[in-house]
Amino acid sequence: MRYIFLSAAALFTAGNAEAACNESLLTVKEWSVNVKADEAEVAVTLASSLTKPARMIDASVVFSDALGQRIGQIPADFDEKLAIGATYTTGGSYAGTKLDRAAKLDRHDVNVTACLRGVVYEDGTKEEFK
């Protein structure tokens, strides 16, 4: 298990948090946040709707509450072959974040979305969402 220690400020600015993204090409299928001591253990399964196989993805998973308040964000980058329609799981252990709030709220009050900023396809072409 990998451990990532980030301050809350670093979590919200990690990656390109303010960059434009495509929210329809990666879909959140399952997610969990479990709190152990002062760490939030996060697992998110994403499904690809890409029309071509990919070999690199720049993405993140964003957690927000039912009122639109951002709870946190984790990286969802992927540097392996991703077939059309494939799924992959991302996550880790995060300390010093507000992600533990996602575990405390009613599950229906937590919105989890995938933000895809860019992709490199198997054929070498790139697509960026700006």
PDB file of C-alpha atoms in Angstrom:
ATOM      1  CA  MET A   1       0.000   0.000   0.000  1.00  0.00           C
ATOM      2  CA  ARG A   2       1.388   3.378  -0.893  1.00  0.00           C
ATOM      3  CA  TYR A   3       1.189   6.224   1.595  1.00  0.00           C
ATOM      4  CA  ILE A   4       0.789   9.784   0.473  1.00  0.00           C
ATOM      5  CA  PHE A   5       1.059  12.628   2.944  1.00  0.00           C
ATOM      6  CA  LEU A   6      -0.442  15.861   1.695  1.00  0.00           C
ATOM      7  CA  SER A   7      -1.685  18.963   3.372  1.00  0.00           C
ATOM      8  CA  ALA A   8      -5.248  19.954   2.601  1.00  0.00           C
ATOM      9  CA  ALA A   9      -3.979  22.892   0.540  1.00  0.00           C
ATOM     10  CA  ALA A  10      -1.699  20.654  -1.495  1.00  0.00           C
ATOM     11  CA  LEU A  11      -4.534  18.211  -2.106  1.00  0.00           C
ATOM     12  CA  PHE A  12      -6.739  20.875  -3.642  1.00  0.00           C
ATOM     13  CA  THR A  13      -3.973  22.282  -5.838  1.00  0.00           C
ATOM     14  CA  ALA A  14      -2.408  18.949  -6.815  1.00  0.00           C
ATOM     15  CA  GLY A  15      -2.306  18.275 -10.520  1.00  0.00           C
ATOM     16  CA  ASN A  16      -4.142  20.927 -12.430  1.00  0.00           C
ATOM     17  CA  ALA A  17      -7.128  21.231 -10.121  1.00  0.00           C
ATOM     18  CA  GLU A  18      -8.370  24.336 -11.922  1.00  0.00           C
ATOM     19  CA  ALA A  19      -7.673  23.019 -15.435  1.00  0.00           C
ATOM     20  CA  ALA A  20     -10.566  22.168 -17.720  1.00  0.00           C
ATOM     21  CA  CYS A  21     -11.432  18.522 -17.997  1.00  0.00           C
ATOM     22  CA  ASN A  22     -13.688  16.004 -19.642  1.00  0.00           C
ATOM     23  CA  GLU A  23     -16.055  14.425 -17.120  1.00  0.00           C
ATOM     24  CA  SER A  24     -17.710  11.940 -19.486  1.00  0.00           C
ATOM     25  CA  LEU A  25     -14.843   9.763 -20.786  1.00  0.00           C
ATOM     26  CA  LEU A  26     -14.053   8.275 -17.358  1.00  0.00           C
ATOM     27  CA  THR A  27     -16.934   7.144 -15.158  1.00  0.00           C
ATOM     28  CA  VAL A  28     -16.775   6.346 -11.446  1.00  0.00           C
ATOM     29  CA  LYS A  29     -18.124   2.801 -10.991  1.00  0.00           C
ATOM     30  CA  GLU A  30     -17.288   2.221  -7.324  1.00  0.00           C
ATOM     31  CA  TRP A  31     -15.662   4.186  -4.526  1.00  0.00           C
ATOM     32  CA  SER A  32     -14.825   3.830  -0.871  1.00  0.00           C
ATOM     33  CA  VAL A  33     -13.245   5.974   1.812  1.00  0.00           C
ATOM     34  CA  ASN A  34     -12.297   4.328   5.097  1.00  0.00           C
ATOM     35  CA  VAL A  35     -10.726   6.247   7.964  1.00  0.00           C
ATOM     36  CA  LYS A  36      -8.006   4.595  10.027  1.00  0.00           C
ATOM     37  CA  ALA A  37      -6.326   6.750  12.657  1.00  0.00           C
ATOM     38  CA  ASP A  38      -5.488  10.012  10.878  1.00  0.00           C
ATOM     39  CA  GLU A  39      -5.490   8.598   7.339  1.00  0.00           C
ATOM     40  CA  ALA A  40      -8.210   8.194   4.751  1.00  0.00           C
ATOM     41  CA  GLU A  41      -7.869   5.016   2.692  1.00  0.00           C
ATOM     42  CA  VAL A  42      -9.426   5.682  -0.711  1.00  0.00           C
ATOM     43  CA  ALA A  43     -10.237   3.294  -3.561  1.00  0.00           C
ATOM     44  CA  VAL A  44     -11.999   4.342  -6.763  1.00  0.00           C
ATOM     45  CA  THR A  45     -12.800   2.148  -9.764  1.00  0.00           C
ATOM     46  CA  LEU A  46     -13.068   4.028 -13.058  1.00  0.00           C
ATOM     47  CA  ALA A  47     -14.462   2.833 -16.393  1.00  0.00           C
ATOM     48  CA  SER A  48     -13.177   4.169 -19.695  1.00  0.00           C
ATOM     49  CA  SER A  49     -15.462   5.394 -22.485  1.00  0.00           C
ATOM     50  CA  LEU A  50     -12.489   6.228 -24.721  1.00  0.00           C
ATOM     51  CA  THR A  51     -12.968   5.245 -28.362  1.00  0.00           C
ATOM     52  CA  LYS A  52      -9.334   4.140 -28.785  1.00  0.00           C
ATOM     53  CA  PRO A  53      -6.944   2.217 -26.508  1.00  0.00           C
ATOM     54  CA  ALA A  54      -4.805   4.526 -24.341  1.00  0.00           C
ATOM     55  CA  ARG A  55      -1.325   4.238 -22.859  1.00  0.00           C
ATOM     56  CA  MET A  56      -1.295   7.310 -20.578  1.00  0.00           C
ATOM     57  CA  ILE A  57      -4.000   9.276 -18.773  1.00  0.00           C
ATOM     58  CA  ASP A  58      -3.786  12.544 -16.795  1.00  0.00           C
ATOM     59  CA  ALA A  59      -6.803  12.493 -14.508  1.00  0.00           C
ATOM     60  CA  SER A  60      -8.077  12.992 -10.982  1.00  0.00           C
ATOM     61  CA  VAL A  61     -11.084  11.998  -8.904  1.00  0.00           C
ATOM     62  CA  VAL A  62     -12.984  14.819  -7.212  1.00  0.00           C
ATOM     63  CA  PHE A  63     -15.156  14.376  -4.116  1.00  0.00           C
ATOM     64  CA  SER A  64     -17.788  16.997  -3.272  1.00  0.00           C
ATOM     65  CA  ASP A  65     -20.843  17.144  -1.032  1.00  0.00           C
ATOM     66  CA  ALA A  66     -24.489  17.511  -2.050  1.00  0.00           C
ATOM     67  CA  LEU A  67     -24.171  21.305  -1.787  1.00  0.00           C
ATOM     68  CA  GLY A  68     -21.221  21.418  -4.186  1.00  0.00           C
ATOM     69  CA  GLN A  69     -18.575  21.977  -1.483  1.00  0.00           C
ATOM     70  CA  ARG A  70     -15.325  20.283  -2.487  1.00  0.00           C
ATOM     71  CA  ILE A  71     -14.233  17.589  -0.038  1.00  0.00           C
ATOM     72  CA  GLY A  72     -11.041  16.515  -1.770  1.00  0.00           C
ATOM     73  CA  GLN A  73      -9.279  15.275  -4.857  1.00  0.00           C
ATOM     74  CA  ILE A  74      -6.929  12.364  -5.561  1.00  0.00           C
ATOM     75  CA  PRO A  75      -4.777  11.607  -8.605  1.00  0.00           C
ATOM     76  CA  ALA A  76      -6.128   9.025 -11.065  1.00  0.00           C
ATOM     77  CA  ASP A  77      -3.247   9.024 -13.556  1.00  0.00           C
ATOM     78  CA  PHE A  78      -2.666   5.771 -15.413  1.00  0.00           C
ATOM     79  CA  ASP A  79       0.497   4.842 -17.331  1.00  0.00           C
ATOM     80  CA  GLU A  80      -0.398   1.377 -18.618  1.00  0.00           C
ATOM     81  CA  LYS A  81      -2.347   0.103 -21.609  1.00  0.00           C
ATOM     82  CA  LEU A  82      -6.045   0.786 -21.167  1.00  0.00           C
ATOM     83  CA  ALA A  83      -8.285  -1.099 -23.594  1.00  0.00           C
ATOM     84  CA  ILE A  84     -11.559   0.286 -24.908  1.00  0.00           C
ATOM     85  CA  GLY A  85     -14.207  -0.119 -22.192  1.00  0.00           C
ATOM     86  CA  ALA A  86     -11.650  -1.232 -19.588  1.00  0.00           C
ATOM     87  CA  THR A  87     -11.719  -0.346 -15.896  1.00  0.00           C
ATOM     88  CA  TYR A  88      -8.926   0.472 -13.471  1.00  0.00           C
ATOM     89  CA  THR A  89      -8.673   1.199  -9.762  1.00  0.00           C
ATOM     90  CA  THR A  90      -6.807   4.099  -8.205  1.00  0.00           C
ATOM     91  CA  GLY A  91      -6.372   5.301  -4.641  1.00  0.00           C
ATOM     92  CA  GLY A  92      -4.114   5.140  -1.647  1.00  0.00           C
ATOM     93  CA  SER A  93      -3.773   6.381   1.914  1.00  0.00           C
ATOM     94  CA  TYR A  94      -3.972  10.128   2.464  1.00  0.00           C
ATOM     95  CA  ALA A  95      -3.163  11.988   5.683  1.00  0.00           C
ATOM     96  CA  GLY A  96      -3.824  15.648   6.421  1.00  0.00           C
ATOM     97  CA  THR A  97      -6.847  15.916   4.132  1.00  0.00           C
ATOM     98  CA  LYS A  98     -10.596  16.414   4.442  1.00  0.00           C
ATOM     99  CA  LEU A  99     -11.332  13.139   2.645  1.00  0.00           C
ATOM    100  CA  ASP A 100     -12.402  11.567   5.932  1.00  0.00           C
ATOM    101  CA  ARG A 101     -15.546  13.727   5.593  1.00  0.00           C
ATOM    102  CA  ALA A 102     -16.602  11.560   2.626  1.00  0.00           C
ATOM    103  CA  ALA A 103     -16.644   8.559   4.967  1.00  0.00           C
ATOM    104  CA  LYS A 104     -18.751  10.398   7.563  1.00  0.00           C
ATOM    105  CA  LEU A 105     -21.433  11.776   5.238  1.00  0.00           C
ATOM    106  CA  ASP A 106     -24.406   9.785   4.001  1.00  0.00           C
ATOM    107  CA  ARG A 107     -23.191   8.086   0.809  1.00  0.00           C
ATOM    108  CA  HIS A 108     -25.989   9.778  -1.188  1.00  0.00           C
ATOM    109  CA  ASP A 109     -24.620  13.172  -0.146  1.00  0.00           C
ATOM    110  CA  VAL A 110     -21.196  12.556  -1.702  1.00  0.00           C
ATOM    111  CA  ASN A 111     -20.641  13.217  -5.414  1.00  0.00           C
ATOM    112  CA  VAL A 112     -17.596  11.527  -6.930  1.00  0.00           C
ATOM    113  CA  THR A 113     -16.540  12.475 -10.456  1.00  0.00           C
ATOM    114  CA  ALA A 114     -13.562  11.792 -12.685  1.00  0.00           C
ATOM    115  CA  CYS A 115     -11.750  14.699 -14.339  1.00  0.00           C
ATOM    116  CA  LEU A 116      -9.784  13.696 -17.448  1.00  0.00           C
ATOM    117  CA  ARG A 117      -7.319  16.407 -18.497  1.00  0.00           C
ATOM    118  CA  GLY A 118      -5.420  14.518 -21.170  1.00  0.00           C
ATOM    119  CA  VAL A 119      -4.797  11.168 -22.807  1.00  0.00           C
ATOM    120  CA  VAL A 120      -2.111   9.605 -25.000  1.00  0.00           C
ATOM    121  CA  TYR A 121      -3.567   6.895 -27.203  1.00  0.00           C
ATOM    122  CA  GLU A 122      -1.787   3.692 -28.235  1.00  0.00           C
ATOM    123  CA  ASP A 123      -1.322   5.092 -31.767  1.00  0.00           C
ATOM    124  CA  GLY A 124       0.676   8.040 -30.303  1.00  0.00           C
ATOM    125  CA  THR A 125      -1.970  10.725 -30.751  1.00  0.00           C
ATOM    126  CA  LYS A 126      -2.711  13.030 -27.828  1.00  0.00           C
ATOM    127  CA  GLU A 127      -5.895  14.689 -26.694  1.00  0.00           C
ATOM    128  CA  GLU A 128      -5.956  17.408 -24.054  1.00  0.00           C
ATOM    129  CA  PHE A 129      -9.012  19.026 -22.526  1.00  0.00           C
ATOM    130  CA  LYS A 130      -8.378  22.728 -21.900  1.00  0.00           C
TER     131      LYS A 130
END
